[in-house]
mmCIF file of C-alpha atoms in Angstrom:
data_model
loop_
_atom_site.group_PDB
_atom_site.id
_atom_site.type_symbol
_atom_site.label_atom_id
_atom_site.label_comp_id
_atom_site.label_asym_id
_atom_site.label_seq_id
_atom_site.Cartn_x
_atom_site.Cartn_y
_atom_site.Cartn_z
ATOM 1 C CA MET B 1 -9.967 -14.270 13.769
ATOM 2 C CA PHE B 2 -12.487 -15.562 11.213
ATOM 3 C CA ILE B 3 -14.443 -12.983 9.227
ATOM 4 C CA ASN B 4 -17.338 -14.108 7.046
ATOM 5 C CA HIS B 5 -17.533 -12.279 3.716
ATOM 6 C CA TYR B 6 -21.237 -11.588 4.138
ATOM 7 C CA GLU B 7 -20.538 -9.621 7.313
ATOM 8 C CA ILE B 8 -17.863 -7.295 5.908
ATOM 9 C CA ALA B 9 -18.824 -3.790 4.839
ATOM 10 C CA ALA B 10 -17.182 -2.280 1.771
ATOM 11 C CA ASP B 11 -15.286 0.222 3.926
ATOM 12 C CA TYR B 12 -13.975 -2.426 6.342
ATOM 13 C CA PRO B 13 -10.385 -2.428 4.971
ATOM 14 C CA ASP B 14 -10.156 1.339 5.465
ATOM 15 C CA LYS B 15 -11.084 1.014 9.142
ATOM 16 C CA VAL B 16 -8.109 -1.214 9.923
ATOM 17 C CA ASP B 17 -5.505 1.112 11.443
ATOM 18 C CA ARG B 18 -2.484 -0.279 9.609
ATOM 19 C CA PRO B 19 -0.929 0.764 6.267
ATOM 20 C CA VAL B 20 -0.983 -2.851 5.072
ATOM 21 C CA PHE B 21 -2.575 -6.083 6.279
ATOM 22 C CA VAL B 22 -3.067 -9.566 4.861
ATOM 23 C CA MET B 23 -5.989 -11.975 5.109
ATOM 24 C CA GLY B 24 -6.384 -15.564 4.044
ATOM 25 C CA LEU B 25 -8.707 -16.305 1.143
ATOM 26 C CA GLY B 26 -10.631 -19.317 2.421
ATOM 27 C CA LEU B 27 -11.964 -22.314 0.574
ATOM 28 C CA ILE B 28 -15.007 -21.353 -1.480
ATOM 29 C CA ASN B 29 -17.094 -24.390 -2.392
ATOM 30 C CA GLU B 30 -19.659 -22.656 -4.567
ATOM 31 C CA ASN B 31 -19.752 -19.845 -7.094
ATOM 32 C CA TRP B 32 -20.652 -16.427 -5.758
ATOM 33 C CA GLU B 33 -20.108 -12.766 -6.547
ATOM 34 C CA ILE B 34 -19.191 -9.698 -4.522
ATOM 35 C CA PRO B 35 -21.229 -6.639 -5.639
ATOM 36 C CA PHE B 36 -19.571 -3.513 -7.020
ATOM 37 C CA HIS B 37 -17.808 -1.573 -4.268
ATOM 38 C CA ARG B 38 -14.650 0.433 -3.633
ATOM 39 C CA HIS B 39 -12.356 1.382 -0.769
ATOM 40 C CA PHE B 40 -9.478 3.797 -0.195
ATOM 41 C CA LYS B 41 -6.887 1.079 0.356
ATOM 42 C CA SER B 42 -5.457 -0.568 -2.728
ATOM 43 C CA GLN B 43 -5.888 -4.337 -2.926
ATOM 44 C CA LEU B 44 -4.014 -7.400 -4.138
ATOM 45 C CA ILE B 45 -5.855 -10.696 -4.705
ATOM 46 C CA PHE B 46 -3.676 -13.812 -5.030
ATOM 47 C CA ALA B 47 -5.240 -17.098 -6.138
ATOM 48 C CA ASN B 48 -3.305 -20.214 -5.190
ATOM 49 C CA SER B 49 -6.113 -22.368 -6.597
ATOM 50 C CA GLY B 50 -9.561 -21.931 -8.062
ATOM 51 C CA VAL B 51 -10.754 -19.022 -10.154
ATOM 52 C CA VAL B 52 -11.075 -15.311 -9.375
ATOM 53 C CA THR B 53 -12.529 -12.972 -12.004
ATOM 54 C CA LEU B 54 -12.448 -9.236 -11.349
ATOM 55 C CA GLU B 55 -14.658 -6.716 -13.108
ATOM 56 C CA THR B 56 -14.085 -2.952 -13.205
ATOM 57 C CA PRO B 57 -16.098 -0.353 -15.152
ATOM 58 C CA ASP B 58 -13.588 -0.619 -18.017
ATOM 59 C CA SER B 59 -12.371 -4.228 -18.020
ATOM 60 C CA ILE B 60 -12.751 -7.800 -16.892
ATOM 61 C CA TRP B 61 -9.616 -9.313 -15.337
ATOM 62 C CA ASN B 62 -8.810 -12.989 -14.995
ATOM 63 C CA VAL B 63 -6.625 -13.766 -11.974
ATOM 64 C CA PRO B 64 -4.221 -16.485 -13.144
ATOM 65 C CA PHE B 65 -3.528 -19.385 -10.786
ATOM 66 C CA GLN B 66 -0.328 -18.693 -8.835
ATOM 67 C CA GLY B 67 -0.746 -15.062 -9.931
ATOM 68 C CA ALA B 68 -2.470 -11.989 -8.595
ATOM 69 C CA VAL B 69 -4.434 -8.944 -9.659
ATOM 70 C CA TRP B 70 -3.758 -5.459 -8.316
ATOM 71 C CA ILE B 71 -6.677 -3.085 -7.674
ATOM 72 C CA PRO B 72 -5.653 0.554 -7.117
ATOM 73 C CA SER B 73 -7.195 2.867 -4.547
ATOM 74 C CA ASN B 74 -10.825 3.918 -4.988
ATOM 75 C CA LEU B 75 -11.380 1.830 -8.135
ATOM 76 C CA THR B 76 -14.931 0.495 -8.313
ATOM 77 C CA HIS B 77 -14.806 -3.276 -8.749
ATOM 78 C CA ARG B 78 -16.517 -6.574 -8.069
ATOM 79 C CA ALA B 79 -15.249 -10.142 -7.946
ATOM 80 C CA LYS B 80 -16.549 -13.566 -8.871
ATOM 81 C CA ILE B 81 -15.002 -16.532 -7.078
ATOM 82 C CA SER B 82 -15.380 -20.193 -7.968
ATOM 83 C CA GLY B 83 -13.544 -23.479 -8.302
ATOM 84 C CA ASN B 84 -12.635 -24.028 -4.624
ATOM 85 C CA ALA B 85 -10.608 -20.829 -4.547
ATOM 86 C CA LYS B 86 -7.839 -20.363 -1.993
ATOM 87 C CA GLY B 87 -5.256 -17.622 -1.685
ATOM 88 C CA PHE B 88 -4.669 -14.285 0.039
ATOM 89 C CA VAL B 89 -5.945 -10.712 -0.005
ATOM 90 C CA VAL B 90 -3.647 -7.766 0.765
ATOM 91 C CA PHE B 91 -4.937 -4.262 1.540
ATOM 92 C CA VAL B 92 -2.432 -1.413 1.148
ATOM 93 C CA GLU B 93 -2.661 2.333 1.700
ATOM 94 C CA PRO B 94 -1.777 4.061 -1.600
ATOM 95 C CA ASP B 95 1.172 5.974 -0.110
ATOM 96 C CA ALA B 96 2.531 3.074 1.961
ATOM 97 C CA ILE B 97 5.525 2.731 -0.393
ATOM 98 C CA ASP B 98 6.730 4.176 -3.694
ATOM 99 C CA GLY B 99 6.486 2.072 -6.823
ATOM 100 C CA LEU B 100 3.106 0.425 -6.308
ATOM 101 C CA PRO B 101 1.044 0.047 -9.516
ATOM 102 C CA GLN B 102 -1.228 2.978 -10.275
ATOM 103 C CA SER B 103 -3.645 1.029 -12.472
ATOM 104 C CA CYS B 104 -5.275 -2.386 -12.476
ATOM 105 C CA CYS B 105 -2.886 -5.143 -13.618
ATOM 106 C CA THR B 106 -1.892 -8.742 -13.048
ATOM 107 C CA ILE B 107 1.245 -9.388 -10.990
ATOM 108 C CA ALA B 108 3.602 -12.362 -10.981
ATOM 109 C CA ILE B 109 3.861 -13.897 -7.503
ATOM 110 C CA SER B 110 7.345 -15.162 -6.642
ATOM 111 C CA PRO B 111 8.001 -17.963 -4.120
ATOM 112 C CA LEU B 112 9.250 -15.304 -1.684
ATOM 113 C CA ILE B 113 6.042 -13.268 -1.954
ATOM 114 C CA ARG B 114 3.997 -16.433 -1.467
ATOM 115 C CA GLU B 115 5.916 -17.312 1.703
ATOM 116 C CA LEU B 116 5.571 -13.743 2.990
ATOM 117 C CA LEU B 117 1.813 -13.879 2.386
ATOM 118 C CA GLN B 118 1.522 -17.125 4.320
ATOM 119 C CA ARG B 119 3.500 -15.668 7.230
ATOM 120 C CA THR B 120 1.879 -12.218 7.386
ATOM 121 C CA ALA B 121 -1.646 -13.669 7.156
ATOM 122 C CA THR B 122 -1.089 -15.212 10.603
ATOM 123 C CA LEU B 123 -0.316 -11.846 12.229
ATOM 124 C CA PRO B 124 -2.853 -10.018 14.395
ATOM 125 C CA GLU B 125 -4.872 -7.366 12.583
ATOM 126 C CA LEU B 126 -3.230 -4.658 14.718
ATOM 127 C CA TYR B 127 0.309 -6.048 14.526
ATOM 128 C CA ASP B 128 3.346 -4.265 15.969
ATOM 129 C CA GLU B 129 4.396 -1.813 13.251
ATOM 130 C CA ASN B 130 7.738 -1.073 14.931
ATOM 131 C CA GLY B 131 8.845 -4.665 15.534
ATOM 132 C CA GLN B 132 9.510 -7.809 13.538
ATOM 133 C CA GLU B 133 5.914 -7.932 12.281
ATOM 134 C CA GLY B 134 6.193 -4.448 10.808
ATOM 135 C CA ARG B 135 9.489 -5.348 9.137
ATOM 136 C CA LEU B 136 7.881 -8.397 7.508
ATOM 137 C CA MET B 137 5.175 -6.161 6.073
ATOM 138 C CA THR B 138 7.819 -3.771 4.723
ATOM 139 C CA VAL B 139 9.594 -6.610 2.924
ATOM 140 C CA LEU B 140 6.260 -7.783 1.481
ATOM 141 C CA LEU B 141 5.543 -4.303 0.119
ATOM 142 C CA ASP B 142 9.050 -4.073 -1.373
ATOM 143 C CA GLU B 143 8.562 -7.382 -3.177
ATOM 144 C CA ILE B 144 5.091 -6.460 -4.480
ATOM 145 C CA SER B 145 6.324 -3.129 -5.839
ATOM 146 C CA ALA B 146 9.208 -4.892 -7.633
ATOM 147 C CA ALA B 147 7.118 -7.755 -9.058
ATOM 148 C CA PRO B 148 6.623 -7.920 -12.856
ATOM 149 C CA SER B 149 3.186 -6.839 -14.018
ATOM 150 C CA ALA B 150 1.226 -7.673 -17.145
ATOM 151 C CA SER B 151 -2.221 -7.431 -18.670
ATOM 152 C CA MET B 152 -4.677 -10.309 -18.675
ATOM 153 C CA ASN B 153 -7.855 -8.360 -19.118
ATOM 154 C CA LEU B 154 -10.824 -7.958 -21.371
ATOM 155 C CA PRO B 155 -11.397 -4.240 -22.059
ATOM 156 C CA MET B 156 -15.051 -3.212 -22.018
ATOM 157 C CA PRO B 157 -16.436 -0.479 -24.311
ATOM 158 C CA LYS B 158 -17.924 2.652 -22.739
ATOM 159 C CA ASN B 159 -20.502 3.249 -25.464
ATOM 160 C CA LEU B 160 -23.803 1.999 -24.023
ATOM 161 C CA ARG B 161 -24.897 0.137 -27.155
ATOM 162 C CA LEU B 162 -21.497 -1.521 -27.557
ATOM 163 C CA ARG B 163 -21.486 -2.351 -23.861
ATOM 164 C CA LYS B 164 -24.852 -4.065 -24.334
ATOM 165 C CA MET B 165 -23.372 -6.100 -27.205
ATOM 166 C CA ALA B 166 -20.261 -7.045 -25.206
ATOM 167 C CA GLU B 167 -22.363 -8.143 -22.226
ATOM 168 C CA ALA B 168 -24.546 -10.256 -24.552
ATOM 169 C CA MET B 169 -21.397 -11.990 -25.814
ATOM 170 C CA LEU B 170 -20.258 -12.606 -22.240
ATOM 171 C CA ASP B 171 -23.646 -14.005 -21.248
ATOM 172 C CA ASP B 172 -23.749 -16.352 -24.251
ATOM 173 C CA PRO B 173 -20.174 -16.936 -25.510
ATOM 174 C CA ALA B 174 -21.360 -19.632 -27.937
ATOM 175 C CA LYS B 175 -23.721 -17.267 -29.761
ATOM 176 C CA LYS B 176 -22.631 -16.835 -33.373
ATOM 177 C CA LEU B 177 -23.712 -13.682 -35.158
ATOM 178 C CA THR B 178 -22.055 -11.883 -38.027
ATOM 179 C CA LEU B 179 -20.762 -8.373 -37.408
ATOM 180 C CA ASP B 180 -23.650 -7.040 -39.470
ATOM 181 C CA GLU B 181 -26.132 -8.964 -37.309
ATOM 182 C CA TRP B 182 -24.566 -7.623 -34.107
ATOM 183 C CA ALA B 183 -24.687 -4.104 -35.539
ATOM 184 C CA HIS B 184 -28.369 -4.499 -36.445
ATOM 185 C CA SER B 185 -29.147 -5.813 -32.933
ATOM 186 C CA ILE B 186 -27.878 -2.597 -31.334
ATOM 187 C CA ASN B 187 -29.050 -0.236 -34.088
ATOM 188 C CA MET B 188 -25.610 0.752 -35.380
ATOM 189 C CA SER B 189 -23.990 0.505 -38.759
ATOM 190 C CA GLU B 190 -21.372 -2.226 -39.138
ATOM 191 C CA ARG B 191 -18.719 0.345 -40.046
ATOM 192 C CA ASN B 192 -19.488 2.569 -37.056
ATOM 193 C CA LEU B 193 -19.593 -0.433 -34.708
ATOM 194 C CA SER B 194 -16.145 -1.614 -35.854
ATOM 195 C CA ARG B 195 -14.609 1.859 -35.604
ATOM 196 C CA VAL B 196 -15.959 2.810 -32.179
ATOM 197 C CA PHE B 197 -15.359 -0.635 -30.675
ATOM 198 C CA ALA B 198 -11.706 -0.609 -31.767
ATOM 199 C CA ASN B 199 -11.226 2.944 -30.487
ATOM 200 C CA GLU B 200 -12.672 2.123 -27.070
ATOM 201 C CA THR B 201 -11.142 -1.323 -26.477
ATOM 202 C CA GLY B 202 -8.027 -1.382 -28.669
ATOM 203 C CA LEU B 203 -9.286 -4.639 -30.218
ATOM 204 C CA SER B 204 -11.402 -5.635 -33.166
ATOM 205 C CA VAL B 205 -14.684 -7.347 -32.291
ATOM 206 C CA ASN B 206 -13.319 -10.717 -33.437
ATOM 207 C CA ARG B 207 -10.098 -10.378 -31.413
ATOM 208 C CA TRP B 208 -12.093 -9.251 -28.380
ATOM 209 C CA ARG B 209 -14.361 -12.293 -28.704
ATOM 210 C CA ARG B 210 -11.361 -14.655 -28.929
ATOM 211 C CA GLN B 211 -9.800 -13.032 -25.859
ATOM 212 C CA MET B 212 -13.105 -13.436 -24.030
ATOM 213 C CA HIS B 213 -13.113 -17.121 -24.961
ATOM 214 C CA VAL B 214 -9.578 -17.551 -23.591
ATOM 215 C CA ILE B 215 -10.489 -15.944 -20.255
ATOM 216 C CA LYS B 216 -13.636 -18.036 -19.913
ATOM 217 C CA ALA B 217 -11.764 -21.186 -20.961
ATOM 218 C CA MET B 218 -9.091 -20.623 -18.294
ATOM 219 C CA SER B 219 -11.786 -20.367 -15.648
ATOM 220 C CA MET B 220 -13.525 -23.548 -16.828
ATOM 221 C CA LEU B 221 -10.238 -25.469 -17.108
ATOM 222 C CA ALA B 222 -9.352 -24.487 -13.541
ATOM 223 C CA GLU B 223 -12.702 -25.975 -12.483
ATOM 224 C CA ASP B 224 -11.733 -29.293 -14.179
ATOM 225 C CA MET B 225 -14.418 -29.026 -16.844
ATOM 226 C CA PRO B 226 -13.793 -31.479 -19.725
ATOM 227 C CA ILE B 227 -12.352 -29.916 -22.878
ATOM 228 C CA GLN B 228 -15.263 -31.105 -25.027
ATOM 229 C CA LEU B 229 -17.770 -29.389 -22.724
ATOM 230 C CA ILE B 230 -15.718 -26.183 -22.788
ATOM 231 C CA SER B 231 -15.568 -26.328 -26.569
ATOM 232 C CA ASP B 232 -19.345 -26.747 -26.727
ATOM 233 C CA ALA B 233 -19.966 -23.957 -24.186
ATOM 234 C CA LEU B 234 -17.872 -21.541 -26.259
ATOM 235 C CA GLY B 235 -19.500 -22.491 -29.545
ATOM 236 C CA TYR B 236 -16.637 -24.260 -31.354
ATOM 237 C CA GLU B 237 -17.500 -26.844 -34.001
ATOM 238 C CA ASN B 238 -15.230 -29.399 -32.348
ATOM 239 C CA SER B 239 -12.625 -29.696 -29.623
ATOM 240 C CA SER B 240 -9.763 -29.519 -32.139
ATOM 241 C CA ALA B 241 -10.818 -26.024 -33.218
ATOM 242 C CA PHE B 242 -10.981 -24.905 -29.588
ATOM 243 C CA ILE B 243 -7.566 -26.436 -28.767
ATOM 244 C CA THR B 244 -5.992 -24.683 -31.773
ATOM 245 C CA MET B 245 -7.426 -21.310 -30.706
ATOM 246 C CA PHE B 246 -6.291 -21.761 -27.101
ATOM 247 C CA ARG B 247 -2.764 -22.849 -28.049
ATOM 248 C CA LYS B 248 -2.294 -19.847 -30.354
ATOM 249 C CA ALA B 249 -3.488 -17.444 -27.664
ATOM 250 C CA VAL B 250 -1.831 -18.934 -24.575
ATOM 251 C CA GLY B 251 1.168 -20.798 -25.968
ATOM 252 C CA VAL B 252 0.200 -24.199 -24.554
ATOM 253 C CA THR B 253 -2.660 -26.614 -25.143
ATOM 254 C CA PRO B 254 -5.578 -26.672 -22.685
ATOM 255 C CA LYS B 255 -4.376 -30.072 -21.427
ATOM 256 C CA ARG B 256 -0.885 -28.720 -20.740
ATOM 257 C CA PHE B 257 -2.386 -25.635 -19.109
ATOM 258 C CA ILE B 258 -4.354 -27.683 -16.576
ATOM 259 C CA ILE B 259 -1.379 -30.032 -15.950
ATOM 260 C CA GLU B 260 0.778 -27.023 -15.060
ATOM 261 C CA HIS B 261 -2.066 -25.655 -12.922
ATOM 262 C CA ASN B 262 -2.288 -28.901 -10.949
ATOM 263 C CA GLU B 263 1.493 -29.265 -10.628
ATOM 264 C CA LEU B 264 1.814 -25.752 -9.215
ATOM 265 C CA SER B 265 -1.046 -26.303 -6.793
ATOM 266 C CA ARG B 266 0.477 -29.571 -5.517
ATOM 267 C CA SER B 267 3.996 -28.145 -5.213
ATOM 268 C CA ASN B 268 2.769 -25.048 -3.352
ATOM 269 C CA PRO B 269 0.155 -26.272 -0.851
ATOM 270 C CA LEU B 270 -1.569 -23.470 0.966
ATOM 271 C CA TYR B 271 -2.223 -23.990 4.648
ATOM 272 C CA VAL B 272 -5.096 -22.251 6.400
ATOM 273 C CA PRO B 273 -3.626 -19.374 8.455
ATOM 274 C CA THR B 274 -4.440 -19.249 12.134
ATOM 275 C CA GLY B 275 -4.538 -15.462 12.370
ATOM 276 C CA SER B 276 -6.744 -13.067 10.422
ATOM 277 C CA PHE B 277 -8.824 -15.045 7.960
ATOM 278 C CA TYR B 278 -10.947 -13.600 5.186
ATOM 279 C CA GLU B 279 -13.412 -15.804 3.314
ATOM 280 C CA TYR B 280 -13.448 -13.386 0.410
#
């Protein structure tokens, strides 16, 4: 069954009478965004290729290639998908199994989980819960609950003036203002800005901005954007400065990052499932 993303209501996952079901994330050839919404079922988004960025009221999450992001029940969120994204989406009732994450996080996807996703995405929407199909879903849930989790997010301040500043930085990551200039732009003192921002995000403004650059750079690298263009888009004086920042933050150079991205994508080709299919 093919389901177009424009035709799916926000409460669609909750209407499927199964504790867990899997859909294929189809090839997306252009950038688009899903508006803010929420549903009772928790959700896992796995990106085999391309870029998926998730935004919640408190954070922005970057879904790493060959990784996944977990969205707990009833959390308001929206997603941006680009870069010929392919992968899977899993919807899970919160009490389907013990040990599922209770907060938003990134999850490492093992080869076994990836194979289970490929297999379960071909099952009918109303699969046999008491037969082999139900047992496959149980194994998938066991593996998800045991998978290592981590944080790859950009915390957003709750203070409205600081939120306005953070969104301005996101909209124009190359914009260079001093902390005093940012404070003046939102009618706050520099000292108060620094204190409240750190309290609400756990990061200084400069560290937050660098983390924002890393998340945006990962997305642009996954879209095969040249390093020089990424450096320019993020406001670095030259590509060497950008490469140094990225290597310190991620542990590898941008070139090595994209090589590993491409190697993983080639070694783990994702076929289009013939069962339930979700162009998310």
